[in-house]
Amino acid sequence: MKYIVQYRPSSIKIFVVANASESLILTTVTWMQQEPDNPEHHRQRSEFIRKLVQRRLGQESVKTRYDHLIPRTIVQFWHDLRQLPHDVEECVASWSCWETSGFTHRLFDEYAAEAFIGGSLGTRHECAFKRCYHPAMQADYFRLCYLLVEGGFYVDADDVCVGTDIGWLFEDGRLKLQPLCYDIASSAMVNPSVFLCADARDPSWIFYFNNNPLIASRGHPIIERALIQATSLLELAGEDVLPEIQGTTGPGNLSKSIFDLGASSGVDVESDLVVLRDWDSFAVSRWPLSHRGDARNWRLSNQKRFARKSE
């Protein structure tokens, strides 16, 4: 099965091809001009997400489009599997061991990810992936491409699985994602037990969604929107420009996509997603790891050209 993307200034059409003589329009997305991303827009986005994550939902019915299960596939990325650090390999093993419980585990490197994107989404998206100048940016972009095409459970390679039951995460096709909150005043993350309380807020808090993990059915509208936006931002950047990672392909891009769908487009995003309020019970980000102190850490390499050891 292959996706073919037609791009025009006003719209993007995504076709899923069953065979050479038959194609079906999966969806048509109207493309609008990029909305201004200024401090007021950031404040509105944070407040929108705050209300979204603090709302306690009852046992509501799932939309028919999400009745089908998410593929029981765990997907990860490390840019160079020939030089996979031993400590990261241990983290990956905590996820690959789920294969004994009937799950599929797929670990991609830069070349396998590029081949997947080119083969399933075409030249435009393959070129956008090549413009991702850092491995973290490649991972950000690849996860959107993979989930749009195949669906599944994407988790970062430096997370360690500590959960004993992940099966329920696949039970319906809604997007499952982790909320975060950053306190500008203290330059520290706010504990979920604090910021998830109803009406908890502070002028210095910024609410947003992490793009790790991402668990969704194939063709999910939020993933689709985030991929469209990331692709456009990569294309709009000049050839010699290294766009900021977080806002171009990472959590900032995902959070803006959710806000734009819910606040600007009037889409009922609440019924499209599940807020993972206890993600720490499933996985923890191991610290320290060998790559966190060098250029492989995107926080140290944001908007800097990444030099691979083979270059």
Tab-separated table of N, CA and C in Angstrom, residues 15-155:
chain	number	residue	atom	x	y	z
A	15	PHE	N	-3.580	10.322	-1.433
A	15	PHE	CA	-4.214	9.156	-2.009
A	15	PHE	C	-3.588	7.907	-1.408
A	16	VAL	N	-4.396	6.905	-1.140
A	16	VAL	CA	-3.843	5.612	-0.773
A	16	VAL	C	-4.108	4.663	-1.942
A	17	VAL	N	-3.038	4.075	-2.462
A	17	VAL	CA	-3.119	3.268	-3.669
A	17	VAL	C	-3.108	1.795	-3.308
A	18	ALA	N	-4.151	1.080	-3.699
A	18	ALA	CA	-4.229	-0.346	-3.439
A	18	ALA	C	-3.505	-1.130	-4.516
A	19	ASN	N	-3.610	-0.686	-5.768
A	19	ASN	CA	-2.874	-1.305	-6.857
A	19	ASN	C	-2.675	-0.267	-7.954
A	20	ALA	N	-2.045	-0.677	-9.014
A	20	ALA	CA	-1.646	0.291	-10.029
A	20	ALA	C	-2.823	0.943	-10.727
A	21	SER	N	-3.980	0.309	-10.748
A	21	SER	CA	-5.108	0.842	-11.502
A	21	SER	C	-6.187	1.445	-10.627
A	22	GLU	N	-5.947	1.496	-9.329
A	22	GLU	CA	-7.016	1.926	-8.436
A	22	GLU	C	-6.455	2.837	-7.350
A	23	SER	N	-7.104	3.966	-7.121
A	23	SER	CA	-6.683	4.853	-6.040
A	23	SER	C	-7.907	5.450	-5.384
A	24	LEU	N	-7.751	5.780	-4.129
A	24	LEU	CA	-8.853	6.298	-3.337
A	24	LEU	C	-8.371	7.531	-2.606
A	25	ILE	N	-9.126	8.638	-2.700
A	25	ILE	CA	-8.742	9.835	-1.948
A	25	ILE	C	-9.021	9.580	-0.478
A	26	LEU	N	-7.960	9.546	0.319
A	26	LEU	CA	-8.109	9.334	1.747
A	26	LEU	C	-8.621	10.601	2.432
A	27	THR	N	-8.041	11.724	2.058
A	27	THR	CA	-8.453	12.976	2.698
A	27	THR	C	-7.970	14.156	1.879
A	28	THR	N	-8.634	15.255	2.006
A	28	THR	CA	-8.194	16.511	1.405
A	28	THR	C	-8.051	17.534	2.511
A	29	VAL	N	-6.904	18.170	2.580
A	29	VAL	CA	-6.632	19.127	3.635
A	29	VAL	C	-6.507	20.512	3.026
A	30	THR	N	-7.309	21.439	3.462
A	30	THR	CA	-7.192	22.814	2.982
A	30	THR	C	-6.021	23.486	3.675
A	31	TRP	N	-5.120	24.027	2.881
A	31	TRP	CA	-3.936	24.672	3.424
A	31	TRP	C	-4.153	26.176	3.493
A	32	MET	N	-3.894	26.737	4.641
A	32	MET	CA	-4.049	28.169	4.828
A	32	MET	C	-2.681	28.776	5.091
A	33	GLN	N	-2.579	30.062	4.983
A	33	GLN	CA	-1.350	30.770	5.303
A	33	GLN	C	-0.967	30.473	6.750
A	34	GLN	N	0.345	30.395	7.012
A	34	GLN	CA	0.806	30.200	8.375
A	34	GLN	C	0.307	31.342	9.268
A	35	GLU	N	-0.323	30.979	10.360
A	35	GLU	CA	-0.816	32.002	11.276
A	35	GLU	C	0.355	32.593	12.057
A	36	PRO	N	0.246	33.855	12.446
A	36	PRO	CA	1.346	34.491	13.168
A	36	PRO	C	1.671	33.741	14.456
A	37	ASP	N	2.967	33.518	14.680
A	37	ASP	CA	3.409	32.799	15.870
A	37	ASP	C	4.116	33.793	16.782
A	38	ASN	N	3.306	34.629	17.453
A	38	ASN	CA	3.840	35.688	18.289
A	38	ASN	C	3.523	35.411	19.755
A	39	PRO	N	4.012	36.249	20.693
A	39	PRO	CA	3.768	35.992	22.112
A	39	PRO	C	2.291	35.840	22.471
A	40	GLU	N	1.412	36.618	21.865
A	40	GLU	CA	-0.013	36.496	22.163
A	40	GLU	C	-0.548	35.154	21.677
A	41	HIS	N	-0.076	34.725	20.522
A	41	HIS	CA	-0.481	33.423	19.991
A	41	HIS	C	0.004	32.310	20.917
A	42	HIS	N	1.224	32.434	21.422
A	42	HIS	CA	1.763	31.446	22.360
A	42	HIS	C	0.916	31.396	23.633
A	43	ARG	N	0.514	32.578	24.121
A	43	ARG	CA	-0.296	32.618	25.341
A	43	ARG	C	-1.642	31.949	25.114
A	44	GLN	N	-2.279	32.239	23.992
A	44	GLN	CA	-3.565	31.623	23.675
A	44	GLN	C	-3.434	30.106	23.538
A	45	ARG	N	-2.355	29.685	22.910
A	45	ARG	CA	-2.121	28.253	22.727
A	45	ARG	C	-1.954	27.556	24.073
A	46	SER	N	-1.153	28.161	24.957
A	46	SER	CA	-0.928	27.575	26.271
A	46	SER	C	-2.232	27.464	27.054
A	47	GLU	N	-3.057	28.509	27.000
A	47	GLU	CA	-4.326	28.500	27.730
A	47	GLU	C	-5.280	27.461	27.143
A	48	PHE	N	-5.288	27.325	25.836
A	48	PHE	CA	-6.135	26.318	25.192
A	48	PHE	C	-5.741	24.914	25.647
A	49	ILE	N	-4.435	24.653	25.673
A	49	ILE	CA	-3.954	23.332	26.082
A	49	ILE	C	-4.180	23.116	27.571
A	50	ARG	N	-4.028	24.167	28.369
A	50	ARG	CA	-4.294	24.029	29.810
A	50	ARG	C	-5.713	23.531	30.042
A	51	LYS	N	-6.684	24.157	29.418
A	51	LYS	CA	-8.071	23.753	29.598
A	51	LYS	C	-8.303	22.340	29.089
A	52	LEU	N	-7.605	21.996	28.028
A	52	LEU	CA	-7.763	20.667	27.431
A	52	LEU	C	-7.249	19.577	28.371
A	53	VAL	N	-6.077	19.782	28.954
A	53	VAL	CA	-5.486	18.728	29.776
A	53	VAL	C	-6.061	18.687	31.189
A	54	GLN	N	-6.621	19.796	31.653
A	54	GLN	CA	-7.180	19.803	33.012
A	54	GLN	C	-8.635	19.364	33.053
A	55	ARG	N	-9.257	19.269	31.894
A	55	ARG	CA	-10.647	18.831	31.868
A	55	ARG	C	-10.734	17.347	32.159
A	56	ARG	N	-11.587	16.972	33.082
A	56	ARG	CA	-11.791	15.575	33.426
A	56	ARG	C	-12.985	15.057	32.658
A	57	LEU	N	-12.715	14.168	31.714
A	57	LEU	CA	-13.777	13.640	30.881
A	57	LEU	C	-14.390	12.399	31.507
A	58	GLY	N	-15.668	12.216	31.257
A	58	GLY	CA	-16.342	11.010	31.685
A	58	GLY	C	-16.101	9.889	30.695
A	59	GLN	N	-16.839	8.813	30.825
A	59	GLN	CA	-16.719	7.688	29.913
A	59	GLN	C	-17.530	7.986	28.658
A	60	GLU	N	-16.920	8.726	27.727
A	60	GLU	CA	-17.618	9.135	26.525
A	60	GLU	C	-17.366	8.142	25.395
A	61	SER	N	-18.315	8.070	24.485
A	61	SER	CA	-18.188	7.145	23.361
A	61	SER	C	-17.099	7.623	22.416
A	62	VAL	N	-16.444	6.681	21.762
A	62	VAL	CA	-15.379	6.975	20.824
A	62	VAL	C	-15.989	7.149	19.441
A	63	LYS	N	-15.498	8.144	18.695
A	63	LYS	CA	-15.975	8.346	17.332
A	63	LYS	C	-15.823	7.065	16.523
A	64	THR	N	-16.750	6.852	15.612
A	64	THR	CA	-16.732	5.644	14.788
A	64	THR	C	-15.404	5.475	14.065
A	65	ARG	N	-14.812	6.575	13.605
A	65	ARG	CA	-13.559	6.488	12.849
A	65	ARG	C	-12.414	5.945	13.694
A	66	TYR	N	-12.575	5.972	15.032
A	66	TYR	CA	-11.517	5.481	15.907
A	66	TYR	C	-11.839	4.127	16.530
A	67	ASP	N	-12.881	3.476	16.033
A	67	ASP	CA	-13.265	2.172	16.580
A	67	ASP	C	-12.200	1.111	16.320
A	68	HIS	N	-11.476	1.240	15.203
A	68	HIS	CA	-10.479	0.230	14.878
A	68	HIS	C	-9.253	0.372	15.765
A	69	LEU	N	-8.572	-0.737	15.993
A	69	LEU	CA	-7.414	-0.748	16.867
A	69	LEU	C	-6.203	-0.119	16.194
A	70	ILE	N	-5.302	0.390	16.998
A	70	ILE	CA	-4.008	0.857	16.513
A	70	ILE	C	-3.123	-0.367	16.284
A	71	PRO	N	-2.371	-0.414	15.184
A	71	PRO	CA	-1.455	-1.540	14.965
A	71	PRO	C	-0.545	-1.743	16.177
A	72	ARG	N	-0.363	-2.973	16.582
A	72	ARG	CA	0.439	-3.273	17.776
A	72	ARG	C	1.932	-3.268	17.412
A	73	THR	N	2.357	-2.108	16.931
A	73	THR	CA	3.733	-1.918	16.489
A	73	THR	C	4.381	-0.804	17.291
A	74	ILE	N	5.535	-1.085	17.868
A	74	ILE	CA	6.329	-0.092	18.590
A	74	ILE	C	7.453	0.352	17.658
A	75	VAL	N	7.523	1.649	17.384
A	75	VAL	CA	8.458	2.188	16.393
A	75	VAL	C	9.439	3.131	17.080
A	76	GLN	N	10.735	3.001	16.736
A	76	GLN	CA	11.765	3.869	17.300
A	76	GLN	C	12.763	4.267	16.217
A	77	PHE	N	13.600	5.251	16.553
A	77	PHE	CA	14.567	5.788	15.593
A	77	PHE	C	15.876	6.087	16.296
A	78	TRP	N	16.971	5.664	15.672
A	78	TRP	CA	18.308	6.129	16.058
A	78	TRP	C	19.078	6.347	14.770
A	79	HIS	N	19.649	7.514	14.604
A	79	HIS	CA	20.151	7.925	13.299
A	79	HIS	C	21.211	6.996	12.712
A	80	ASP	N	22.060	6.380	13.548
A	80	ASP	CA	23.138	5.536	13.048
A	80	ASP	C	23.194	4.259	13.874
A	81	LEU	N	22.603	3.192	13.364
A	81	LEU	CA	22.561	1.932	14.105
A	81	LEU	C	23.915	1.234	14.113
A	82	ARG	N	24.835	1.678	13.257
A	82	ARG	CA	26.188	1.126	13.299
A	82	ARG	C	26.941	1.624	14.526
A	83	GLN	N	26.491	2.744	15.083
A	83	GLN	CA	27.130	3.314	16.260
A	83	GLN	C	26.078	3.563	17.345
A	84	LEU	N	25.245	2.569	17.572
A	84	LEU	CA	24.217	2.669	18.612
A	84	LEU	C	24.883	2.554	19.978
A	85	PRO	N	24.823	3.606	20.807
A	85	PRO	CA	25.464	3.543	22.130
A	85	PRO	C	24.883	2.398	22.969
A	86	HIS	N	25.737	1.788	23.757
A	86	HIS	CA	25.305	0.640	24.555
A	86	HIS	C	24.182	1.018	25.507
A	87	ASP	N	24.254	2.220	26.109
A	87	ASP	CA	23.210	2.602	27.063
A	87	ASP	C	21.877	2.853	26.368
A	88	VAL	N	21.908	3.385	25.128
A	88	VAL	CA	20.676	3.549	24.366
A	88	VAL	C	20.141	2.185	23.936
A	89	GLU	N	21.039	1.279	23.589
A	89	GLU	CA	20.630	-0.077	23.215
A	89	GLU	C	19.868	-0.748	24.360
A	90	GLU	N	20.274	-0.507	25.580
A	90	GLU	CA	19.572	-1.052	26.736
A	90	GLU	C	18.162	-0.468	26.843
A	91	CYS	N	18.032	0.822	26.546
A	91	CYS	CA	16.707	1.453	26.564
A	91	CYS	C	15.805	0.822	25.501
A	92	VAL	N	16.344	0.660	24.295
A	92	VAL	CA	15.579	0.064	23.195
A	92	VAL	C	15.139	-1.346	23.544
A	93	ALA	N	16.017	-2.097	24.218
A	93	ALA	CA	15.694	-3.482	24.578
A	93	ALA	C	14.480	-3.564	25.499
A	94	SER	N	14.239	-2.502	26.277
A	94	SER	CA	13.074	-2.521	27.177
A	94	SER	C	11.769	-2.442	26.399
A	95	TRP	N	11.850	-2.053	25.121
A	95	TRP	CA	10.674	-2.009	24.245
A	95	TRP	C	10.627	-3.207	23.308
A	96	SER	N	11.775	-3.609	22.799
A	96	SER	CA	11.782	-4.754	21.873
A	96	SER	C	11.360	-6.042	22.565
A	97	CYS	N	11.509	-6.113	23.877
A	97	CYS	CA	11.122	-7.330	24.592
A	97	CYS	C	9.617	-7.585	24.528
A	98	TRP	N	8.825	-6.560	24.148
A	98	TRP	CA	7.381	-6.745	24.021
A	98	TRP	C	7.019	-7.639	22.834
A	99	GLU	N	8.004	-7.955	21.996
A	99	GLU	CA	7.740	-8.868	20.887
A	99	GLU	C	7.309	-10.243	21.392
A	100	THR	N	7.774	-10.623	22.568
A	100	THR	CA	7.371	-11.911	23.139
A	100	THR	C	5.917	-11.907	23.594
A	101	SER	N	5.300	-10.711	23.632
A	101	SER	CA	3.890	-10.594	24.025
A	101	SER	C	2.993	-10.288	22.829
A	102	GLY	N	3.524	-10.473	21.628
A	102	GLY	CA	2.702	-10.307	20.432
A	102	GLY	C	2.789	-8.962	19.753
A	103	PHE	N	3.664	-8.082	20.223
A	103	PHE	CA	3.861	-6.785	19.585
A	103	PHE	C	4.987	-6.880	18.561
A	104	THR	N	4.966	-5.974	17.594
A	104	THR	CA	6.047	-5.848	16.624
A	104	THR	C	6.909	-4.657	17.010
A	105	HIS	N	8.224	-4.816	16.926
A	105	HIS	CA	9.140	-3.713	17.235
A	105	HIS	C	9.942	-3.388	15.991
A	106	ARG	N	9.973	-2.087	15.608
A	106	ARG	CA	10.714	-1.646	14.433
A	106	ARG	C	11.648	-0.503	14.828
A	107	LEU	N	12.929	-0.675	14.529
A	107	LEU	CA	13.931	0.345	14.835
A	107	LEU	C	14.528	0.832	13.508
A	108	PHE	N	14.348	2.113	13.203
A	108	PHE	CA	14.807	2.709	11.953
A	108	PHE	C	16.058	3.543	12.201
A	109	ASP	N	16.924	3.585	11.190
A	109	ASP	CA	18.003	4.559	11.199
A	109	ASP	C	17.717	5.607	10.124
A	110	GLU	N	18.654	6.519	9.927
A	110	GLU	CA	18.449	7.623	8.987
A	110	GLU	C	18.110	7.122	7.581
A	111	TYR	N	18.816	6.095	7.123
A	111	TYR	CA	18.643	5.623	5.747
A	111	TYR	C	17.343	4.844	5.579
A	112	ALA	N	17.000	4.028	6.575
A	112	ALA	CA	15.741	3.292	6.501
A	112	ALA	C	14.550	4.238	6.593
A	113	ALA	N	14.685	5.287	7.420
A	113	ALA	CA	13.607	6.267	7.544
A	113	ALA	C	13.419	7.030	6.242
A	114	GLU	N	14.519	7.430	5.620
A	114	GLU	CA	14.433	8.152	4.353
A	114	GLU	C	13.786	7.289	3.275
A	115	ALA	N	14.160	6.008	3.233
A	115	ALA	CA	13.579	5.095	2.243
A	115	ALA	C	12.089	4.901	2.494
A	116	PHE	N	11.688	4.792	3.761
A	116	PHE	CA	10.269	4.640	4.086
A	116	PHE	C	9.487	5.869	3.646
A	117	ILE	N	9.997	7.042	3.957
A	117	ILE	CA	9.300	8.287	3.626
A	117	ILE	C	9.191	8.446	2.111
A	118	GLY	N	10.284	8.216	1.400
A	118	GLY	CA	10.252	8.350	-0.047
A	118	GLY	C	9.324	7.340	-0.692
A	119	GLY	N	9.314	6.117	-0.177
A	119	GLY	CA	8.493	5.080	-0.755
A	119	GLY	C	7.023	5.202	-0.463
A	120	SER	N	6.662	5.828	0.654
A	120	SER	CA	5.260	5.897	1.053
A	120	SER	C	4.630	7.269	0.861
A	121	LEU	N	5.424	8.328	0.919
A	121	LEU	CA	4.888	9.679	0.790
A	121	LEU	C	5.451	10.446	-0.403
A	122	GLY	N	6.563	9.998	-0.942
A	122	GLY	CA	7.063	10.614	-2.158
A	122	GLY	C	8.208	11.591	-1.968
A	123	THR	N	8.595	12.200	-3.090
A	123	THR	CA	9.797	13.032	-3.156
A	123	THR	C	9.714	14.260	-2.263
A	124	ARG	N	8.566	14.892	-2.225
A	124	ARG	CA	8.436	16.134	-1.446
A	124	ARG	C	8.786	15.897	0.022
A	125	HIS	N	8.222	14.866	0.607
A	125	HIS	CA	8.475	14.589	2.014
A	125	HIS	C	9.881	14.040	2.236
A	126	GLU	N	10.383	13.297	1.271
A	126	GLU	CA	11.761	12.816	1.365
A	126	GLU	C	12.729	13.994	1.379
A	127	CYS	N	12.482	14.990	0.549
A	127	CYS	CA	13.325	16.188	0.527
A	127	CYS	C	13.225	16.962	1.833
A	128	ALA	N	12.020	17.031	2.393
A	128	ALA	CA	11.852	17.709	3.683
A	128	ALA	C	12.638	16.988	4.773
A	129	PHE	N	12.603	15.646	4.758
A	129	PHE	CA	13.371	14.877	5.736
A	129	PHE	C	14.860	15.181	5.606
A	130	LYS	N	15.349	15.294	4.378
A	130	LYS	CA	16.763	15.583	4.159
A	130	LYS	C	17.149	16.962	4.678
A	131	ARG	N	16.165	17.853	4.820
A	131	ARG	CA	16.446	19.191	5.346
A	131	ARG	C	16.506	19.202	6.876
A	132	CYS	N	16.154	18.089	7.493
A	132	CYS	CA	16.265	17.962	8.950
A	132	CYS	C	17.739	17.761	9.283
A	133	TYR	N	18.364	18.776	9.839
A	133	TYR	CA	19.817	18.826	9.957
A	133	TYR	C	20.366	18.115	11.186
A	134	HIS	N	19.500	17.683	12.096
A	134	HIS	CA	19.957	17.018	13.324
A	134	HIS	C	19.172	15.727	13.511
A	135	PRO	N	19.797	14.685	14.094
A	135	PRO	CA	19.081	13.426	14.300
A	135	PRO	C	17.765	13.569	15.060
A	136	ALA	N	17.714	14.463	16.034
A	136	ALA	CA	16.463	14.660	16.768
A	136	ALA	C	15.376	15.210	15.863
A	137	MET	N	15.762	16.085	14.944
A	137	MET	CA	14.812	16.648	13.989
A	137	MET	C	14.354	15.575	13.000
A	138	GLN	N	15.279	14.721	12.583
A	138	GLN	CA	14.917	13.601	11.725
A	138	GLN	C	13.905	12.699	12.429
A	139	ALA	N	14.145	12.415	13.705
A	139	ALA	CA	13.228	11.568	14.471
A	139	ALA	C	11.860	12.209	14.589
A	140	ASP	N	11.845	13.524	14.820
A	140	ASP	CA	10.570	14.256	14.907
A	140	ASP	C	9.763	14.098	13.629
A	141	TYR	N	10.433	14.324	12.506
A	141	TYR	CA	9.737	14.316	11.220
A	141	TYR	C	9.339	12.895	10.827
A	142	PHE	N	10.238	11.951	11.037
A	142	PHE	CA	9.959	10.564	10.668
A	142	PHE	C	8.744	10.019	11.405
A	143	ARG	N	8.611	10.315	12.699
A	143	ARG	CA	7.488	9.750	13.461
A	143	ARG	C	6.149	10.227	12.907
A	144	LEU	N	6.092	11.469	12.446
A	144	LEU	CA	4.851	11.968	11.853
A	144	LEU	C	4.540	11.232	10.549
A	145	CYS	N	5.578	11.041	9.741
A	145	CYS	CA	5.389	10.333	8.466
A	145	CYS	C	4.947	8.898	8.711
A	146	TYR	N	5.632	8.219	9.604
A	146	TYR	CA	5.324	6.805	9.841
A	146	TYR	C	3.903	6.639	10.379
A	147	LEU	N	3.539	7.428	11.358
A	147	LEU	CA	2.219	7.270	11.973
A	147	LEU	C	1.104	7.636	11.009
A	148	LEU	N	1.316	8.639	10.159
A	148	LEU	CA	0.290	8.980	9.185
A	148	LEU	C	0.042	7.804	8.239
A	149	VAL	N	1.106	7.146	7.821
A	149	VAL	CA	0.999	6.075	6.841
A	149	VAL	C	0.563	4.750	7.464
A	150	GLU	N	1.178	4.389	8.592
A	150	GLU	CA	0.971	3.061	9.157
A	150	GLU	C	0.173	3.048	10.458
A	151	GLY	N	0.307	4.109	11.256
A	151	GLY	CA	-0.241	4.066	12.603
A	151	GLY	C	0.644	3.218	13.501
A	152	GLY	N	0.498	3.360	14.803
A	152	GLY	CA	1.298	2.582	15.737
A	152	GLY	C	1.684	3.402	16.952
A	153	PHE	N	2.755	2.977	17.611
A	153	PHE	CA	3.212	3.553	18.881
A	153	PHE	C	4.663	3.981	18.672
A	154	TYR	N	4.895	5.299	18.587
A	154	TYR	CA	6.257	5.808	18.470
A	154	TYR	C	6.728	6.250	19.852
A	155	VAL	N	7.955	5.829	20.218
A	155	VAL	CA	8.546	6.257	21.487
A	155	VAL	C	10.038	6.475	21.263
